[in-house]
Amino acid sequence: MDQIKSVSAAAPGRGGGAVLVAVSLILAGCASTASFAPPPLPTPQTFSGQPEAKGSVGAVGWRDFFQDPQLRGLIETALADNRDVRIAAARLDEARAALRIESAALYPSLDGVATSTRGRTPADLSITGRAETGSEYRSVLSAGWEIDFWGRLRASRQAALQTISGHR
């Protein structure tokens, strides 16, 4: 009997430690928002069989590179009427706007509303028997700030930034 009592007396101490460890692990798991940096891609400076270049082709404008007037006209038409480029530019603008929205959540917000109401009661509906005019003015000012305790707001901003990187 004495052994059973000593075991049951020791059990609450072990259970409390297990709960403490479990809670610590849960809280540590919630707080991990590691920054992500994509690994650099292995790209060679020159390709095999490539002659040594004197200058960069990227430095030459396409109008100087292509000399055929018919080809120039086709390229100008393609650039002017290419909807895919316009859609990609619109998606990039959308991603930039989402970044501004996500970044704004990190800062305090201030909201204000002001209203005024004016009403008239005719003499036949008034208690005093005279026409009455009344005015009411209200204003509300509220301020708020969400503390980024778990890193959710910063992680959302980082995700929006990565979306912009993906649309470039």
PDB file of C-alpha atoms in Angstrom, residues 15-168:
ATOM      1  CA  GLY A  15       2.064  15.222 -15.632  1.00  0.00           C
ATOM      2  CA  GLY A  16       2.627  18.941 -15.001  1.00  0.00           C
ATOM      3  CA  GLY A  17       6.086  18.762 -16.561  1.00  0.00           C
ATOM      4  CA  ALA A  18       4.696  17.032 -19.655  1.00  0.00           C
ATOM      5  CA  VAL A  19       2.071  19.738 -20.060  1.00  0.00           C
ATOM      6  CA  LEU A  20       4.728  22.423 -19.685  1.00  0.00           C
ATOM      7  CA  VAL A  21       6.891  20.776 -22.348  1.00  0.00           C
ATOM      8  CA  ALA A  22       3.910  20.351 -24.706  1.00  0.00           C
ATOM      9  CA  VAL A  23       2.858  23.992 -24.315  1.00  0.00           C
ATOM     10  CA  SER A  24       6.454  25.154 -24.875  1.00  0.00           C
ATOM     11  CA  LEU A  25       6.725  23.120 -28.080  1.00  0.00           C
ATOM     12  CA  ILE A  26       3.406  24.435 -29.388  1.00  0.00           C
ATOM     13  CA  LEU A  27       4.387  28.045 -28.711  1.00  0.00           C
ATOM     14  CA  ALA A  28       7.815  27.557 -30.264  1.00  0.00           C
ATOM     15  CA  GLY A  29       6.225  26.043 -33.381  1.00  0.00           C
ATOM     16  CA  CYS A  30       3.897  29.013 -33.808  1.00  0.00           C
ATOM     17  CA  ALA A  31       6.666  31.589 -33.581  1.00  0.00           C
ATOM     18  CA  SER A  32       8.921  30.240 -36.327  1.00  0.00           C
ATOM     19  CA  THR A  33       8.740  32.371 -39.450  1.00  0.00           C
ATOM     20  CA  ALA A  34      12.152  31.849 -40.979  1.00  0.00           C
ATOM     21  CA  SER A  35      13.054  34.142 -43.828  1.00  0.00           C
ATOM     22  CA  PHE A  36      13.236  32.397 -47.160  1.00  0.00           C
ATOM     23  CA  ALA A  37      15.941  33.152 -49.666  1.00  0.00           C
ATOM     24  CA  PRO A  38      15.893  31.145 -52.885  1.00  0.00           C
ATOM     25  CA  PRO A  39      19.190  29.397 -53.600  1.00  0.00           C
ATOM     26  CA  PRO A  40      21.272  30.879 -56.404  1.00  0.00           C
ATOM     27  CA  LEU A  41      21.017  29.076 -59.703  1.00  0.00           C
ATOM     28  CA  PRO A  42      24.244  27.675 -61.105  1.00  0.00           C
ATOM     29  CA  THR A  43      24.705  29.549 -64.361  1.00  0.00           C
ATOM     30  CA  PRO A  44      27.986  29.509 -66.247  1.00  0.00           C
ATOM     31  CA  GLN A  45      29.529  32.773 -67.416  1.00  0.00           C
ATOM     32  CA  THR A  46      30.063  31.347 -70.899  1.00  0.00           C
ATOM     33  CA  PHE A  47      28.655  28.325 -72.677  1.00  0.00           C
ATOM     34  CA  SER A  48      30.713  25.614 -74.316  1.00  0.00           C
ATOM     35  CA  GLY A  49      31.489  26.321 -77.962  1.00  0.00           C
ATOM     36  CA  GLN A  50      30.613  29.991 -77.576  1.00  0.00           C
ATOM     37  CA  PRO A  51      33.052  32.460 -79.116  1.00  0.00           C
ATOM     38  CA  GLU A  52      34.371  35.271 -76.952  1.00  0.00           C
ATOM     39  CA  ALA A  53      31.926  38.187 -77.186  1.00  0.00           C
ATOM     40  CA  LYS A  54      33.141  41.738 -77.610  1.00  0.00           C
ATOM     41  CA  GLY A  55      29.986  43.379 -76.214  1.00  0.00           C
ATOM     42  CA  SER A  56      26.592  42.465 -74.866  1.00  0.00           C
ATOM     43  CA  VAL A  57      23.724  41.831 -77.268  1.00  0.00           C
ATOM     44  CA  GLY A  58      21.408  43.171 -74.560  1.00  0.00           C
ATOM     45  CA  ALA A  59      23.009  46.595 -74.893  1.00  0.00           C
ATOM     46  CA  VAL A  60      21.893  46.823 -78.532  1.00  0.00           C
ATOM     47  CA  GLY A  61      18.302  48.008 -79.096  1.00  0.00           C
ATOM     48  CA  TRP A  62      16.051  45.781 -81.152  1.00  0.00           C
ATOM     49  CA  ARG A  63      15.638  48.458 -83.833  1.00  0.00           C
ATOM     50  CA  ASP A  64      19.417  48.480 -84.339  1.00  0.00           C
ATOM     51  CA  PHE A  65      19.670  44.698 -84.174  1.00  0.00           C
ATOM     52  CA  PHE A  66      16.971  43.941 -86.779  1.00  0.00           C
ATOM     53  CA  GLN A  67      17.621  45.814 -90.021  1.00  0.00           C
ATOM     54  CA  ASP A  68      14.735  44.494 -92.165  1.00  0.00           C
ATOM     55  CA  PRO A  69      11.909  47.105 -92.307  1.00  0.00           C
ATOM     56  CA  GLN A  70       9.214  44.422 -92.734  1.00  0.00           C
ATOM     57  CA  LEU A  71      10.461  42.588 -89.629  1.00  0.00           C
ATOM     58  CA  ARG A  72      10.605  45.878 -87.706  1.00  0.00           C
ATOM     59  CA  GLY A  73       6.971  46.548 -88.616  1.00  0.00           C
ATOM     60  CA  LEU A  74       5.923  43.090 -87.415  1.00  0.00           C
ATOM     61  CA  ILE A  75       7.755  43.555 -84.109  1.00  0.00           C
ATOM     62  CA  GLU A  76       6.166  46.993 -83.579  1.00  0.00           C
ATOM     63  CA  THR A  77       2.711  45.525 -84.266  1.00  0.00           C
ATOM     64  CA  ALA A  78       3.362  42.640 -81.873  1.00  0.00           C
ATOM     65  CA  LEU A  79       4.518  44.997 -79.117  1.00  0.00           C
ATOM     66  CA  ALA A  80       1.539  47.315 -79.604  1.00  0.00           C
ATOM     67  CA  ASP A  81      -1.118  44.579 -79.730  1.00  0.00           C
ATOM     68  CA  ASN A  82       0.349  42.023 -77.330  1.00  0.00           C
ATOM     69  CA  ARG A  83      -2.299  41.476 -74.685  1.00  0.00           C
ATOM     70  CA  ASP A  84      -0.137  39.031 -72.748  1.00  0.00           C
ATOM     71  CA  VAL A  85       2.331  41.788 -71.918  1.00  0.00           C
ATOM     72  CA  ARG A  86      -0.528  44.047 -70.805  1.00  0.00           C
ATOM     73  CA  ILE A  87      -1.986  41.266 -68.655  1.00  0.00           C
ATOM     74  CA  ALA A  88       1.413  40.589 -67.094  1.00  0.00           C
ATOM     75  CA  ALA A  89       1.847  44.300 -66.344  1.00  0.00           C
ATOM     76  CA  ALA A  90      -1.628  44.412 -64.784  1.00  0.00           C
ATOM     77  CA  ARG A  91      -0.815  41.386 -62.624  1.00  0.00           C
ATOM     78  CA  LEU A  92       2.397  43.052 -61.493  1.00  0.00           C
ATOM     79  CA  ASP A  93       0.435  46.189 -60.552  1.00  0.00           C
ATOM     80  CA  GLU A  94      -2.056  44.000 -58.676  1.00  0.00           C
ATOM     81  CA  ALA A  95       0.740  42.282 -56.765  1.00  0.00           C
ATOM     82  CA  ARG A  96       2.271  45.666 -55.870  1.00  0.00           C
ATOM     83  CA  ALA A  97      -1.097  46.851 -54.544  1.00  0.00           C
ATOM     84  CA  ALA A  98      -1.407  43.673 -52.456  1.00  0.00           C
ATOM     85  CA  LEU A  99       2.059  44.385 -51.035  1.00  0.00           C
ATOM     86  CA  ARG A 100       0.978  47.898 -50.029  1.00  0.00           C
ATOM     87  CA  ILE A 101      -2.129  46.474 -48.339  1.00  0.00           C
ATOM     88  CA  GLU A 102      -0.141  43.841 -46.447  1.00  0.00           C
ATOM     89  CA  SER A 103       2.479  46.433 -45.453  1.00  0.00           C
ATOM     90  CA  ALA A 104      -0.207  48.786 -44.139  1.00  0.00           C
ATOM     91  CA  ALA A 105      -1.307  46.153 -41.611  1.00  0.00           C
ATOM     92  CA  LEU A 106       2.024  46.581 -39.806  1.00  0.00           C
ATOM     93  CA  TYR A 107       1.260  50.217 -38.906  1.00  0.00           C
ATOM     94  CA  PRO A 108      -1.333  51.789 -36.616  1.00  0.00           C
ATOM     95  CA  SER A 109      -4.680  52.752 -38.130  1.00  0.00           C
ATOM     96  CA  LEU A 110      -6.757  55.838 -37.447  1.00  0.00           C
ATOM     97  CA  ASP A 111     -10.414  56.086 -38.459  1.00  0.00           C
ATOM     98  CA  GLY A 112     -12.743  59.030 -38.121  1.00  0.00           C
ATOM     99  CA  VAL A 113     -16.419  59.606 -38.876  1.00  0.00           C
ATOM    100  CA  ALA A 114     -18.381  62.827 -38.520  1.00  0.00           C
ATOM    101  CA  THR A 115     -22.147  63.164 -39.054  1.00  0.00           C
ATOM    102  CA  SER A 116     -24.727  65.857 -38.631  1.00  0.00           C
ATOM    103  CA  THR A 117     -28.502  65.583 -38.642  1.00  0.00           C
ATOM    104  CA  ARG A 118     -31.040  68.371 -38.799  1.00  0.00           C
ATOM    105  CA  GLY A 119     -34.737  67.795 -38.278  1.00  0.00           C
ATOM    106  CA  ARG A 120     -37.888  69.915 -38.148  1.00  0.00           C
ATOM    107  CA  THR A 121     -41.075  69.129 -36.255  1.00  0.00           C
ATOM    108  CA  PRO A 122     -44.218  70.887 -37.558  1.00  0.00           C
ATOM    109  CA  ALA A 123     -46.305  72.933 -35.099  1.00  0.00           C
ATOM    110  CA  ASP A 124     -49.280  70.546 -35.242  1.00  0.00           C
ATOM    111  CA  LEU A 125     -47.098  67.568 -34.194  1.00  0.00           C
ATOM    112  CA  SER A 126     -45.115  69.415 -31.531  1.00  0.00           C
ATOM    113  CA  ILE A 127     -45.909  69.157 -27.825  1.00  0.00           C
ATOM    114  CA  THR A 128     -45.443  72.912 -27.354  1.00  0.00           C
ATOM    115  CA  GLY A 129     -47.584  73.822 -30.360  1.00  0.00           C
ATOM    116  CA  ARG A 130     -44.703  75.601 -32.089  1.00  0.00           C
ATOM    117  CA  ALA A 131     -42.563  74.397 -34.961  1.00  0.00           C
ATOM    118  CA  GLU A 132     -39.184  73.226 -33.709  1.00  0.00           C
ATOM    119  CA  THR A 133     -35.910  72.643 -35.490  1.00  0.00           C
ATOM    120  CA  GLY A 134     -33.234  70.471 -33.926  1.00  0.00           C
ATOM    121  CA  SER A 135     -29.653  69.663 -34.858  1.00  0.00           C
ATOM    122  CA  GLU A 136     -27.458  66.781 -33.793  1.00  0.00           C
ATOM    123  CA  TYR A 137     -23.727  66.494 -34.361  1.00  0.00           C
ATOM    124  CA  ARG A 138     -21.640  63.379 -33.799  1.00  0.00           C
ATOM    125  CA  SER A 139     -18.015  62.517 -34.346  1.00  0.00           C
ATOM    126  CA  VAL A 140     -16.168  59.302 -33.660  1.00  0.00           C
ATOM    127  CA  LEU A 141     -12.422  58.825 -33.740  1.00  0.00           C
ATOM    128  CA  SER A 142     -10.866  55.407 -33.294  1.00  0.00           C
ATOM    129  CA  ALA A 143      -7.287  54.219 -33.365  1.00  0.00           C
ATOM    130  CA  GLY A 144      -5.967  50.679 -33.439  1.00  0.00           C
ATOM    131  CA  TRP A 145      -2.800  48.726 -33.868  1.00  0.00           C
ATOM    132  CA  GLU A 146      -2.348  44.981 -34.119  1.00  0.00           C
ATOM    133  CA  ILE A 147       0.835  43.770 -32.504  1.00  0.00           C
ATOM    134  CA  ASP A 148       2.550  41.240 -34.738  1.00  0.00           C
ATOM    135  CA  PHE A 149       3.173  38.877 -31.850  1.00  0.00           C
ATOM    136  CA  TRP A 150       3.386  35.640 -33.883  1.00  0.00           C
ATOM    137  CA  GLY A 151       4.826  37.155 -37.076  1.00  0.00           C
ATOM    138  CA  ARG A 152       1.658  36.625 -39.132  1.00  0.00           C
ATOM    139  CA  LEU A 153       1.625  40.159 -40.559  1.00  0.00           C
ATOM    140  CA  ARG A 154       5.295  40.087 -41.516  1.00  0.00           C
ATOM    141  CA  ALA A 155       4.874  36.657 -43.103  1.00  0.00           C
ATOM    142  CA  SER A 156       1.900  37.970 -45.135  1.00  0.00           C
ATOM    143  CA  ARG A 157       3.986  40.912 -46.299  1.00  0.00           C
ATOM    144  CA  GLN A 158       6.849  38.579 -47.233  1.00  0.00           C
ATOM    145  CA  ALA A 159       4.427  36.379 -49.210  1.00  0.00           C
ATOM    146  CA  ALA A 160       3.170  39.439 -51.113  1.00  0.00           C
ATOM    147  CA  LEU A 161       6.773  40.421 -51.844  1.00  0.00           C
ATOM    148  CA  GLN A 162       7.494  36.933 -53.186  1.00  0.00           C
ATOM    149  CA  THR A 163       4.382  37.209 -55.391  1.00  0.00           C
ATOM    150  CA  ILE A 164       5.848  40.350 -56.948  1.00  0.00           C
ATOM    151  CA  SER A 165       9.123  38.506 -57.514  1.00  0.00           C
ATOM    152  CA  GLY A 166       7.187  35.730 -59.235  1.00  0.00           C
ATOM    153  CA  HIS A 167       5.444  38.154 -61.627  1.00  0.00           C
ATOM    154  CA  ARG A 168       8.657  39.822 -62.796  1.00  0.00           C
TER     155      ARG A 168
END
